[in-house]
mmCIF file of C-alpha atoms and ligand atoms in Angstrom:
data_model
loop_
_atom_site.group_PDB
_atom_site.id
_atom_site.type_symbol
_atom_site.label_atom_id
_atom_site.label_comp_id
_atom_site.label_asym_id
_atom_site.label_seq_id
_atom_site.Cartn_x
_atom_site.Cartn_y
_atom_site.Cartn_z
ATOM 1 C CA MET A 18 -25.760 12.025 -8.519
ATOM 2 C CA ARG A 19 -22.177 13.444 -7.209
ATOM 3 C CA PRO A 20 -19.843 11.587 -4.641
ATOM 4 C CA ARG A 21 -19.000 12.897 -1.292
ATOM 5 C CA ASN A 22 -15.208 13.300 -0.867
ATOM 6 C CA SER A 23 -16.211 12.023 2.622
ATOM 7 C CA LEU A 24 -17.513 8.821 1.498
ATOM 8 C CA ASN A 25 -14.680 7.999 -1.105
ATOM 9 C CA PHE A 26 -13.774 4.174 -0.636
ATOM 10 C CA SER A 27 -11.423 4.161 -3.837
ATOM 11 C CA GLY A 28 -8.685 1.689 -4.089
ATOM 12 C CA GLY A 29 -5.877 4.288 -5.253
ATOM 13 C CA PRO A 30 -5.316 6.791 -5.176
ATOM 14 C CA GLY A 31 -7.065 6.379 -1.747
ATOM 15 C CA ALA A 32 -8.906 9.335 0.422
ATOM 16 C CA LEU A 33 -6.704 11.515 2.392
ATOM 17 C CA PRO A 34 -7.835 13.478 5.796
ATOM 18 C CA GLU A 35 -9.616 16.247 5.744
ATOM 19 C CA SER A 36 -7.399 18.323 7.715
ATOM 20 C CA VAL A 37 -4.613 17.803 5.518
ATOM 21 C CA LEU A 38 -6.740 18.329 2.434
ATOM 22 C CA GLN A 39 -7.114 22.003 4.393
ATOM 23 C CA GLN A 40 -3.462 22.155 4.513
ATOM 24 C CA VAL A 41 -3.011 21.307 1.392
ATOM 25 C CA GLN A 42 -5.267 24.037 0.257
ATOM 26 C CA GLU A 43 -3.534 26.565 2.008
ATOM 27 C CA ALA A 44 -0.069 25.506 0.625
ATOM 28 C CA VAL A 45 -0.745 25.723 -2.896
ATOM 29 C CA VAL A 46 -1.506 29.409 -2.775
ATOM 30 C CA GLU A 47 1.327 29.838 -0.078
ATOM 31 C CA VAL A 48 3.333 27.837 2.551
ATOM 32 C CA PRO A 49 2.780 29.917 5.334
ATOM 33 C CA GLU A 50 6.099 29.303 7.401
ATOM 34 C CA VAL A 51 7.709 30.463 3.666
ATOM 35 C CA GLY A 52 5.541 32.888 1.835
ATOM 36 C CA LEU A 53 5.677 30.634 -1.600
ATOM 37 C CA SER A 54 3.610 28.396 -3.422
ATOM 38 C CA ILE A 55 4.182 24.257 -2.670
ATOM 39 C CA LEU A 56 4.069 24.339 -6.634
ATOM 40 C CA GLY A 57 7.181 26.469 -7.204
ATOM 41 C CA ILE A 58 9.655 26.240 -4.212
ATOM 42 C CA SER A 59 12.727 24.996 -4.666
ATOM 43 C CA HIS A 60 13.815 20.876 -4.302
ATOM 44 C CA ARG A 61 17.341 22.721 -3.125
ATOM 45 C CA SER A 62 15.580 24.901 -0.392
ATOM 46 C CA ASP A 63 16.805 24.608 2.893
ATOM 47 C CA TRP A 64 12.837 24.379 3.910
ATOM 48 C CA PHE A 65 12.444 21.437 1.455
ATOM 49 C CA ALA A 66 15.575 19.685 2.676
ATOM 50 C CA ALA A 67 13.483 20.068 6.157
ATOM 51 C CA VAL A 68 10.981 18.746 4.867
ATOM 52 C CA VAL A 69 12.295 15.531 3.332
ATOM 53 C CA GLY A 70 14.300 15.145 7.125
ATOM 54 C CA GLU A 71 11.304 15.450 9.109
ATOM 55 C CA LEU A 72 9.469 13.446 6.929
ATOM 56 C CA GLU A 73 12.376 10.331 6.852
ATOM 57 C CA ASN A 74 12.183 10.806 10.585
ATOM 58 C CA ASN A 75 8.386 10.450 10.790
ATOM 59 C CA ILE A 76 8.532 7.037 8.856
ATOM 60 C CA ARG A 77 11.409 5.686 10.664
ATOM 61 C CA THR A 78 9.796 6.527 13.738
ATOM 62 C CA LEU A 79 6.063 4.799 12.690
ATOM 63 C CA LEU A 80 7.892 1.908 11.418
ATOM 64 C CA GLY A 81 10.166 1.776 14.566
ATOM 65 C CA ALA A 82 13.055 1.399 11.859
ATOM 66 C CA PRO A 83 16.678 1.070 13.488
ATOM 67 C CA ASP A 84 19.226 3.954 11.912
ATOM 68 C CA ASN A 85 20.845 1.957 9.525
ATOM 69 C CA TYR A 86 18.023 2.100 8.133
ATOM 70 C CA ARG A 87 17.536 4.608 4.757
ATOM 71 C CA VAL A 88 14.807 6.187 3.895
ATOM 72 C CA LEU A 89 14.068 7.101 0.140
ATOM 73 C CA PHE A 90 11.748 8.899 -1.698
ATOM 74 C CA LEU A 91 11.505 8.209 -5.537
ATOM 75 C CA GLN A 92 9.654 8.104 -8.669
ATOM 76 C CA GLY A 93 8.304 5.788 -11.060
ATOM 77 C CA GLY A 94 5.674 4.263 -8.465
ATOM 78 C CA ALA A 95 5.565 0.515 -6.781
ATOM 79 C CA THR A 96 5.934 -0.562 -10.604
ATOM 80 C CA GLN A 97 9.506 0.951 -10.694
ATOM 81 C CA GLN A 98 10.790 -1.353 -7.412
ATOM 82 C CA PHE A 99 9.340 -4.103 -9.119
ATOM 83 C CA SER A 100 12.650 -3.552 -11.576
ATOM 84 C CA MET A 101 14.710 -1.704 -9.369
ATOM 85 C CA VAL A 102 14.801 -4.255 -6.270
ATOM 86 C CA PRO A 103 16.118 -7.608 -8.896
ATOM 87 C CA MET A 104 18.567 -5.195 -10.824
ATOM 88 C CA THR A 105 19.788 -4.323 -7.927
ATOM 89 C CA LEU A 106 20.182 -7.921 -5.482
ATOM 90 C CA LEU A 107 19.365 -9.785 -8.346
ATOM 91 C CA ARG A 108 21.567 -8.865 -11.799
ATOM 92 C CA GLY A 109 24.625 -11.641 -11.988
ATOM 93 C CA LYS A 110 23.341 -14.413 -9.089
ATOM 94 C CA GLU A 111 23.516 -17.523 -9.594
ATOM 95 C CA HIS A 112 20.327 -18.743 -7.060
ATOM 96 C CA ALA A 113 16.949 -17.688 -7.429
ATOM 97 C CA ALA A 114 15.255 -15.381 -6.218
ATOM 98 C CA GLU A 115 12.063 -16.702 -4.297
ATOM 99 C CA TYR A 116 8.588 -15.022 -5.393
ATOM 100 C CA LEU A 117 5.125 -15.893 -3.886
ATOM 101 C CA HIS A 118 2.420 -15.412 -6.226
ATOM 102 C CA THR A 119 -0.534 -14.562 -4.345
ATOM 103 C CA GLY A 120 -2.625 -12.127 -6.673
ATOM 104 C CA TYR A 121 -2.755 -9.122 -9.168
ATOM 105 C CA TRP A 122 0.506 -7.286 -7.929
ATOM 106 C CA SER A 123 2.686 -10.471 -7.217
ATOM 107 C CA GLY A 124 1.613 -11.200 -10.339
ATOM 108 C CA LYS A 125 3.514 -7.853 -12.091
ATOM 109 C CA ALA A 126 6.509 -7.882 -10.197
ATOM 110 C CA ILE A 127 7.759 -11.485 -10.825
ATOM 111 C CA PRO A 128 7.915 -10.994 -14.862
ATOM 112 C CA GLU A 129 10.129 -7.947 -13.841
ATOM 113 C CA ALA A 130 12.487 -9.983 -12.153
ATOM 114 C CA GLN A 131 12.534 -12.702 -14.478
ATOM 115 C CA ARG A 132 13.659 -10.535 -17.054
ATOM 116 C CA VAL A 133 17.060 -9.891 -14.465
ATOM 117 C CA GLY A 134 18.172 -12.819 -13.133
ATOM 118 C CA PRO A 135 16.744 -16.581 -12.019
ATOM 119 C CA VAL A 136 12.989 -16.755 -10.174
ATOM 120 C CA ARG A 137 10.966 -19.404 -8.101
ATOM 121 C CA VAL A 138 8.103 -18.806 -7.550
ATOM 122 C CA ALA A 139 7.599 -20.477 -3.919
ATOM 123 C CA TRP A 140 4.063 -20.781 -4.252
ATOM 124 C CA SER A 141 1.119 -19.812 -6.363
ATOM 125 C CA GLY A 142 -2.520 -19.262 -5.564
ATOM 126 C CA ALA A 143 -3.571 -18.786 -9.565
ATOM 127 C CA ALA A 144 -5.071 -22.635 -9.846
ATOM 128 C CA ALA A 145 -7.572 -21.237 -6.961
ATOM 129 C CA GLY A 146 -8.444 -17.899 -8.009
ATOM 130 C CA PHE A 147 -6.315 -15.992 -5.542
ATOM 131 C CA GLY A 148 -8.905 -16.675 -3.030
ATOM 132 C CA ARG A 149 -6.219 -17.039 0.130
ATOM 133 C CA LEU A 150 -2.396 -16.552 0.877
ATOM 134 C CA PRO A 151 -0.324 -19.890 1.803
ATOM 135 C CA GLY A 152 0.099 -21.616 5.484
ATOM 136 C CA ASP A 153 3.210 -22.103 6.833
ATOM 137 C CA ASP A 154 2.904 -25.532 6.058
ATOM 138 C CA GLU A 155 2.340 -24.887 2.383
ATOM 139 C CA LEU A 156 5.766 -22.903 2.138
ATOM 140 C CA SER A 157 9.800 -23.688 1.839
ATOM 141 C CA PHE A 158 12.307 -21.815 1.368
ATOM 142 C CA SER A 159 15.752 -22.052 0.457
ATOM 143 C CA ALA A 160 18.857 -20.391 2.106
ATOM 144 C CA ASN A 161 20.782 -19.631 -0.924
ATOM 145 C CA ALA A 162 18.363 -17.487 -1.845
ATOM 146 C CA PRO A 163 19.609 -13.649 -2.850
ATOM 147 C CA TYR A 164 16.649 -12.216 -1.522
ATOM 148 C CA PHE A 165 12.642 -12.833 -1.070
ATOM 149 C CA HIS A 166 9.765 -11.086 -2.638
ATOM 150 C CA TYR A 167 5.961 -10.491 -1.351
ATOM 151 C CA VAL A 168 3.627 -8.483 -1.572
ATOM 152 C CA SER A 169 1.725 -8.044 2.320
ATOM 153 C CA ASN A 170 -1.569 -6.791 0.836
ATOM 154 C CA GLU A 171 -2.818 -7.700 -2.543
ATOM 155 C CA THR A 172 -5.344 -5.079 -2.966
ATOM 156 C CA VAL A 173 -7.091 -6.275 -5.809
ATOM 157 C CA GLU A 174 -8.055 -9.198 -4.151
ATOM 158 C CA GLY A 175 -8.401 -7.955 -0.976
ATOM 159 C CA LEU A 176 -5.771 -10.309 0.542
ATOM 160 C CA GLN A 177 -3.421 -10.000 3.364
ATOM 161 C CA PHE A 178 -0.781 -11.257 5.224
ATOM 162 C CA HIS A 179 -1.182 -11.334 9.290
ATOM 163 C CA ARG A 180 2.524 -12.697 10.026
ATOM 164 C CA VAL A 181 5.725 -12.029 8.667
ATOM 165 C CA PRO A 182 6.742 -15.182 5.854
ATOM 166 C CA GLY A 183 9.967 -16.256 4.861
ATOM 167 C CA ARG A 184 13.135 -16.790 6.702
ATOM 168 C CA ASP A 185 15.060 -14.421 8.739
ATOM 169 C CA ASP A 186 18.308 -15.293 7.375
ATOM 170 C CA VAL A 187 17.319 -14.454 3.706
ATOM 171 C CA PRO A 188 17.380 -10.916 2.780
ATOM 172 C CA ARG A 189 13.084 -10.204 2.923
ATOM 173 C CA VAL A 190 11.794 -7.291 0.502
ATOM 174 C CA CYS A 191 7.929 -6.719 0.602
ATOM 175 C CA ASP A 192 5.646 -4.263 -1.404
ATOM 176 C CA MET A 193 3.491 -2.533 1.106
ATOM 177 C CA SER A 194 2.394 -0.432 -0.768
ATOM 178 C CA SER A 195 -1.674 -0.696 0.234
ATOM 179 C CA ASP A 196 -0.994 -1.520 3.937
ATOM 180 C CA PHE A 197 1.915 0.740 4.464
ATOM 181 C CA LEU A 198 1.439 2.563 8.015
ATOM 182 C CA SER A 199 -2.159 0.791 8.391
ATOM 183 C CA ARG A 200 -0.494 -0.960 11.285
ATOM 184 C CA PRO A 201 2.957 -1.765 13.384
ATOM 185 C CA CYS A 202 6.078 -3.255 11.051
ATOM 186 C CA GLU A 203 8.796 -5.223 12.659
ATOM 187 C CA ALA A 204 11.022 -3.330 10.357
ATOM 188 C CA GLU A 205 14.374 -4.755 11.305
ATOM 189 C CA ARG A 206 13.044 -8.261 9.998
ATOM 190 C CA TYR A 207 13.579 -6.646 6.108
ATOM 191 C CA SER A 208 15.818 -5.854 3.852
ATOM 192 C CA LEU A 209 13.908 -3.812 1.904
ATOM 193 C CA ILE A 210 10.044 -2.554 2.359
ATOM 194 C CA TYR A 211 8.718 -0.354 -0.481
ATOM 195 C CA ALA A 212 5.539 1.766 -1.168
ATOM 196 C CA HIS A 213 4.063 4.225 -3.299
ATOM 197 C CA ALA A 214 2.288 6.593 -1.401
ATOM 198 C CA GLN A 215 -0.857 6.708 -3.265
ATOM 199 C CA LYS A 216 -2.904 4.146 -1.204
ATOM 200 C CA ASN A 217 -2.375 5.300 2.422
ATOM 201 C CA LEU A 218 0.230 8.080 2.831
ATOM 202 C CA GLY A 219 -0.508 10.683 0.139
ATOM 203 C CA PRO A 220 -0.790 11.851 -3.336
ATOM 204 C CA ALA A 221 0.154 9.581 -6.345
ATOM 205 C CA GLY A 222 3.855 10.662 -7.085
ATOM 206 C CA VAL A 223 6.438 9.443 -4.875
ATOM 207 C CA THR A 224 7.511 6.079 -3.572
ATOM 208 C CA VAL A 225 8.815 5.610 -0.176
ATOM 209 C CA VAL A 226 11.786 2.768 0.126
ATOM 210 C CA LEU A 227 13.255 1.722 3.293
ATOM 211 C CA VAL A 228 16.267 -0.193 2.764
ATOM 212 C CA ARG A 229 18.636 -1.775 5.054
ATOM 213 C CA ASP A 230 22.346 -0.730 4.532
ATOM 214 C CA GLU A 231 23.935 -3.810 4.646
ATOM 215 C CA ALA A 232 21.682 -5.079 2.139
ATOM 216 C CA LEU A 233 22.882 -2.921 -0.680
ATOM 217 C CA PRO A 234 26.157 -3.843 -2.465
ATOM 218 C CA GLU A 235 29.237 -1.704 -1.261
ATOM 219 C CA GLU A 236 29.981 -0.347 -4.802
ATOM 220 C CA ALA A 237 27.729 2.025 -7.104
ATOM 221 C CA ARG A 238 27.269 -0.071 -9.790
ATOM 222 C CA ASP A 239 27.701 1.855 -12.582
ATOM 223 C CA ASP A 240 26.315 -1.038 -14.998
ATOM 224 C CA LEU A 241 23.199 0.735 -13.818
ATOM 225 C CA PRO A 242 21.378 4.100 -15.136
ATOM 226 C CA GLY A 243 22.024 6.383 -12.217
ATOM 227 C CA PHE A 244 18.199 7.003 -11.274
ATOM 228 C CA LEU A 245 18.203 3.400 -10.774
ATOM 229 C CA ASN A 246 21.101 3.265 -8.506
ATOM 230 C CA TYR A 247 19.693 3.594 -4.305
ATOM 231 C CA ARG A 248 23.357 4.599 -3.468
ATOM 232 C CA ASN A 249 22.524 7.853 -5.516
ATOM 233 C CA HIS A 250 19.464 8.387 -4.077
ATOM 234 C CA ILE A 251 21.365 7.899 -0.734
ATOM 235 C CA GLN A 252 24.149 9.542 -1.158
ATOM 236 C CA THR A 253 22.125 13.298 -2.432
ATOM 237 C CA HIS A 254 19.108 12.685 0.851
ATOM 238 C CA SER A 255 16.283 11.944 -2.202
ATOM 239 C CA ASN A 256 17.598 14.950 -4.202
ATOM 240 C CA PHE A 257 19.316 13.120 -7.126
ATOM 241 C CA ASN A 258 17.205 14.664 -9.684
ATOM 242 C CA THR A 259 14.165 17.228 -9.128
ATOM 243 C CA PRO A 260 11.937 15.353 -6.659
ATOM 244 C CA PRO A 261 8.080 15.321 -6.187
ATOM 245 C CA VAL A 262 8.049 18.551 -3.983
ATOM 246 C CA PHE A 263 4.519 18.400 -3.832
ATOM 247 C CA ALA A 264 3.832 14.950 -3.122
ATOM 248 C CA ILE A 265 6.259 14.309 -0.668
ATOM 249 C CA TYR A 266 5.064 17.743 1.527
ATOM 250 C CA VAL A 267 1.637 16.038 1.521
ATOM 251 C CA ALA A 268 3.131 12.880 2.755
ATOM 252 C CA LEU A 269 4.927 14.836 5.528
ATOM 253 C CA LEU A 270 1.332 16.289 6.630
ATOM 254 C CA VAL A 271 0.118 12.686 6.630
ATOM 255 C CA THR A 272 2.718 11.630 8.866
ATOM 256 C CA ARG A 273 2.267 14.340 11.049
ATOM 257 C CA TRP A 274 -1.671 13.613 11.125
ATOM 258 C CA LEU A 275 -0.902 10.081 11.956
ATOM 259 C CA MET A 276 1.412 10.659 14.807
ATOM 260 C CA ASP A 277 -0.370 13.999 16.254
ATOM 261 C CA GLU A 278 -4.172 13.276 15.528
ATOM 262 C CA ILE A 279 -4.607 9.863 15.617
ATOM 263 C CA GLY A 280 -1.447 9.326 17.874
ATOM 264 C CA GLY A 281 0.635 6.406 15.749
ATOM 265 C CA VAL A 282 0.403 3.105 13.974
ATOM 266 C CA ALA A 283 -0.965 0.925 17.048
ATOM 267 C CA ARG A 284 -4.040 2.933 17.302
ATOM 268 C CA MET A 285 -4.686 3.514 13.509
ATOM 269 C CA ALA A 286 -4.139 -0.383 13.524
ATOM 270 C CA GLU A 287 -6.892 -0.381 16.086
ATOM 271 C CA ILE A 288 -9.040 1.831 14.544
ATOM 272 C CA ASN A 289 -8.763 0.344 10.974
ATOM 273 C CA ARG A 290 -9.720 -3.001 12.499
ATOM 274 C CA SER A 291 -12.711 -1.462 14.125
ATOM 275 C CA LYS A 292 -13.430 -0.444 10.351
ATOM 276 C CA ALA A 293 -12.509 -4.469 8.914
ATOM 277 C CA GLU A 294 -14.653 -6.270 11.647
ATOM 278 C CA LEU A 295 -17.512 -3.778 10.994
ATOM 279 C CA MET A 296 -17.719 -4.309 7.259
ATOM 280 C CA TYR A 297 -16.948 -7.930 7.802
ATOM 281 C CA ASP A 298 -19.399 -8.847 9.988
ATOM 282 C CA LEU A 299 -21.822 -7.109 7.865
ATOM 283 C CA LEU A 300 -20.926 -9.549 5.015
ATOM 284 C CA ASP A 301 -20.987 -12.759 7.204
ATOM 285 C CA GLY A 302 -24.393 -11.571 8.576
ATOM 286 C CA SER A 303 -25.882 -11.390 5.533
ATOM 287 C CA ASP A 304 -27.478 -14.369 4.524
ATOM 288 C CA GLY A 305 -25.531 -15.097 1.559
ATOM 289 C CA PHE A 306 -26.351 -12.365 -0.103
ATOM 290 C CA TYR A 307 -22.834 -10.397 0.530
ATOM 291 C CA ARG A 308 -20.190 -12.809 -0.428
ATOM 292 C CA GLY A 309 -16.640 -12.035 0.819
ATOM 293 C CA ARG A 310 -14.436 -12.873 -1.723
ATOM 294 C CA ALA A 311 -11.326 -13.342 0.420
ATOM 295 C CA ALA A 312 -10.639 -16.519 2.486
ATOM 296 C CA ILE A 313 -11.563 -15.936 6.017
ATOM 297 C CA GLN A 314 -8.068 -16.348 7.854
ATOM 298 C CA ASP A 315 -6.494 -13.771 4.840
ATOM 299 C CA ARG A 316 -9.232 -10.876 4.951
ATOM 300 C CA SER A 317 -7.642 -7.984 4.277
ATOM 301 C CA LEU A 318 -7.725 -4.987 6.498
ATOM 302 C CA MET A 319 -7.783 -2.563 3.887
ATOM 303 C CA ASN A 320 -10.113 -3.688 0.888
ATOM 304 C CA VAL A 321 -12.595 -5.586 1.258
ATOM 305 C CA THR A 322 -13.632 -7.308 -1.781
ATOM 306 C CA PHE A 323 -17.080 -9.138 -2.248
ATOM 307 C CA ASN A 324 -19.714 -9.951 -4.594
ATOM 308 C CA LEU A 325 -23.585 -10.034 -5.181
ATOM 309 C CA PRO A 326 -25.764 -12.741 -6.631
ATOM 310 C CA THR A 327 -25.835 -11.379 -9.793
ATOM 311 C CA PRO A 328 -23.821 -8.677 -11.880
ATOM 312 C CA GLU A 329 -27.109 -6.909 -12.493
ATOM 313 C CA LEU A 330 -27.145 -6.634 -8.544
ATOM 314 C CA GLU A 331 -23.925 -5.431 -8.368
ATOM 315 C CA ARG A 332 -24.180 -2.882 -10.933
ATOM 316 C CA ARG A 333 -27.507 -1.914 -9.250
ATOM 317 C CA PHE A 334 -25.583 -1.782 -6.429
ATOM 318 C CA LEU A 335 -22.924 0.738 -7.892
ATOM 319 C CA SER A 336 -25.631 3.030 -9.077
ATOM 320 C CA ASP A 337 -27.465 3.592 -6.191
ATOM 321 C CA ALA A 338 -24.372 4.068 -3.808
ATOM 322 C CA LEU A 339 -23.161 7.010 -5.894
ATOM 323 C CA GLU A 340 -26.386 7.925 -6.013
ATOM 324 C CA SER A 341 -25.786 8.242 -1.834
ATOM 325 C CA GLY A 342 -23.256 10.009 -2.162
ATOM 326 C CA PHE A 343 -20.308 6.559 -1.859
ATOM 327 C CA SER A 344 -17.588 6.091 -4.630
ATOM 328 C CA GLY A 345 -14.865 4.108 -5.741
ATOM 329 C CA LEU A 346 -16.858 0.909 -4.995
ATOM 330 C CA ALA A 347 -16.372 -0.985 -8.198
ATOM 331 C CA GLY A 348 -14.033 -4.093 -7.949
ATOM 332 C CA HIS A 349 -10.429 -3.915 -9.848
ATOM 333 C CA ARG A 350 -11.075 -3.833 -13.772
ATOM 334 C CA ALA A 351 -8.895 -7.196 -13.301
ATOM 335 C CA ILE A 352 -11.340 -9.110 -11.745
ATOM 336 C CA GLY A 353 -14.858 -7.354 -11.491
ATOM 337 C CA GLY A 354 -16.924 -7.291 -8.262
ATOM 338 C CA LEU A 355 -17.195 -4.794 -5.850
ATOM 339 C CA ARG A 356 -14.212 -3.323 -3.416
ATOM 340 C CA ALA A 357 -14.584 -1.252 -0.272
ATOM 341 C CA SER A 358 -11.304 0.102 0.468
ATOM 342 C CA ILE A 359 -10.962 1.460 3.902
ATOM 343 C CA TYR A 360 -7.276 2.854 3.970
ATOM 344 C CA ASN A 361 -6.212 5.075 6.815
ATOM 345 C CA ALA A 362 -7.463 8.509 6.041
ATOM 346 C CA LEU A 363 -11.280 6.568 5.675
ATOM 347 C CA PRO A 364 -12.910 7.446 9.143
ATOM 348 C CA LEU A 365 -14.825 4.838 10.667
ATOM 349 C CA SER A 366 -17.963 7.056 10.885
ATOM 350 C CA ALA A 367 -17.995 6.648 7.168
ATOM 351 C CA VAL A 368 -17.308 2.982 7.080
ATOM 352 C CA GLU A 369 -20.856 3.122 9.240
ATOM 353 C CA GLN A 370 -22.875 5.313 6.706
ATOM 354 C CA LEU A 371 -21.927 2.249 4.165
ATOM 355 C CA ALA A 372 -22.767 -0.419 6.274
ATOM 356 C CA ASP A 373 -26.510 1.199 6.831
ATOM 357 C CA PHE A 374 -26.459 1.724 2.763
ATOM 358 C CA MET A 375 -25.522 -1.736 2.654
ATOM 359 C CA GLU A 376 -28.085 -3.339 5.050
ATOM 360 C CA ASP A 377 -31.074 -0.958 3.151
ATOM 361 C CA PHE A 378 -29.998 -2.660 0.092
ATOM 362 C CA ARG A 379 -29.899 -5.820 1.104
ATOM 363 C CA ARG A 380 -33.438 -5.316 2.501
ATOM 364 C CA ALA A 381 -34.478 -3.964 -0.678
ATOM 365 C CA HIS A 382 -33.222 -6.703 -2.907
ATOM 366 C CA ARG A 383 -32.830 -10.186 -0.967
ATOM 367 C CA PRO A 384 -34.654 -12.954 -2.547
ATOM 368 C CA ALA A 385 -38.307 -13.302 -1.335
ATOM 369 C CA PRO A 386 -38.500 -16.288 0.966
HETATM 370 C C1 PLP B 405 -1.449 -0.023 -6.375
HETATM 371 C C2 PLP B 405 -0.188 -1.114 -6.474
HETATM 372 C C3 PLP B 405 0.790 -0.965 -6.864
HETATM 373 C C4 PLP B 405 0.761 -0.328 -8.310
HETATM 374 O O1 PLP B 405 1.671 1.107 -7.975
HETATM 375 P P1 PLP B 405 1.990 2.025 -8.886
HETATM 376 O O2 PLP B 405 2.776 3.172 -8.068
HETATM 377 O O3 PLP B 405 1.032 2.234 -10.011
HETATM 378 O O4 PLP B 405 3.001 1.321 -9.992
HETATM 379 C C5 PLP B 405 1.773 -2.677 -6.806
HETATM 380 N N1 PLP B 405 1.526 -3.081 -5.510
HETATM 381 C C6 PLP B 405 0.718 -2.506 -4.877
HETATM 382 C C7 PLP B 405 0.603 -3.738 -3.884
HETATM 383 C C8 PLP B 405 -0.494 -1.798 -5.306
HETATM 384 O O5 PLP B 405 -1.672 -1.884 -4.603
#
């Protein structure tokens, strides 16, 4: 069976809105207002400068970020930010940067920072298998830390912070790759936010960095490679070298969709909440057939992770789902199980169809009474 694009529950790259795909299809041949293919337009053209400008403004508006924040479009994915952040904010520092180790992706960020300078892991969920996030009573942070880093949504485990951890007098840095623009964000409480595009914002190839001007060192440091210096990207409006023109253009179309068709991030958050509620109600009402992986209070509205009673049933679930057109439901290879990623672009109707499929599957396979 072939998967159906409207039923793509992939963890990343994630589904994109249908109306955006239609515009992209046209732009690959010819961007209407330019007369050239999006794949062959100069990154030095006035048109592309306007694309970058509009995308910067849209992201600033959607995040509610004040004027002293810069929006950058970089390459190297979120992974490059795992290094670029400490190279900028931790090098040569005496006090440790503080990190939360809440799952797979924060676990990738920590060793990259440790290569650069002192790091204190303020809390780790490793011993408990990353089944939950810390409560505020389990956290204490130093006022001297150069910065505090956390991942707002652990994509693999399906854990999401529903509050902003950390102290407001220490620069706060957040990897929002998998819940970027999925809900309102108190941007001014962050010194730096990064998110690659390929989960909620566009195709792979571009990573958004929102950075408060004052958070960066005054001097452009010449002990860093030019590309790894945020100042170079600020000065050139993300045109330091050839940027990923196509990915940036698609991200612009997605922000227009979010603003004009959806009506902004507050409305997006309501829709995302309805989708997640449908999924979690189904898990909770399944008499233990579907077992949610994440602690209830920390459940992600983006990645719903669950298990079935046996690995055999999980394999059967995946093959039956694909038979019905659903794709992307296998859990991350690091932990297995099942995962339904319900990013912004996935409509409520797709989640309803998945819920119907899951009900049928449970009826067919539940243990005999
Ligand atoms: C997918 C993911 C990453 C990895 O990003 P790359 O762009 O592949 O480097 C990092 N952080 C989070 C939270 C993710 O979900």
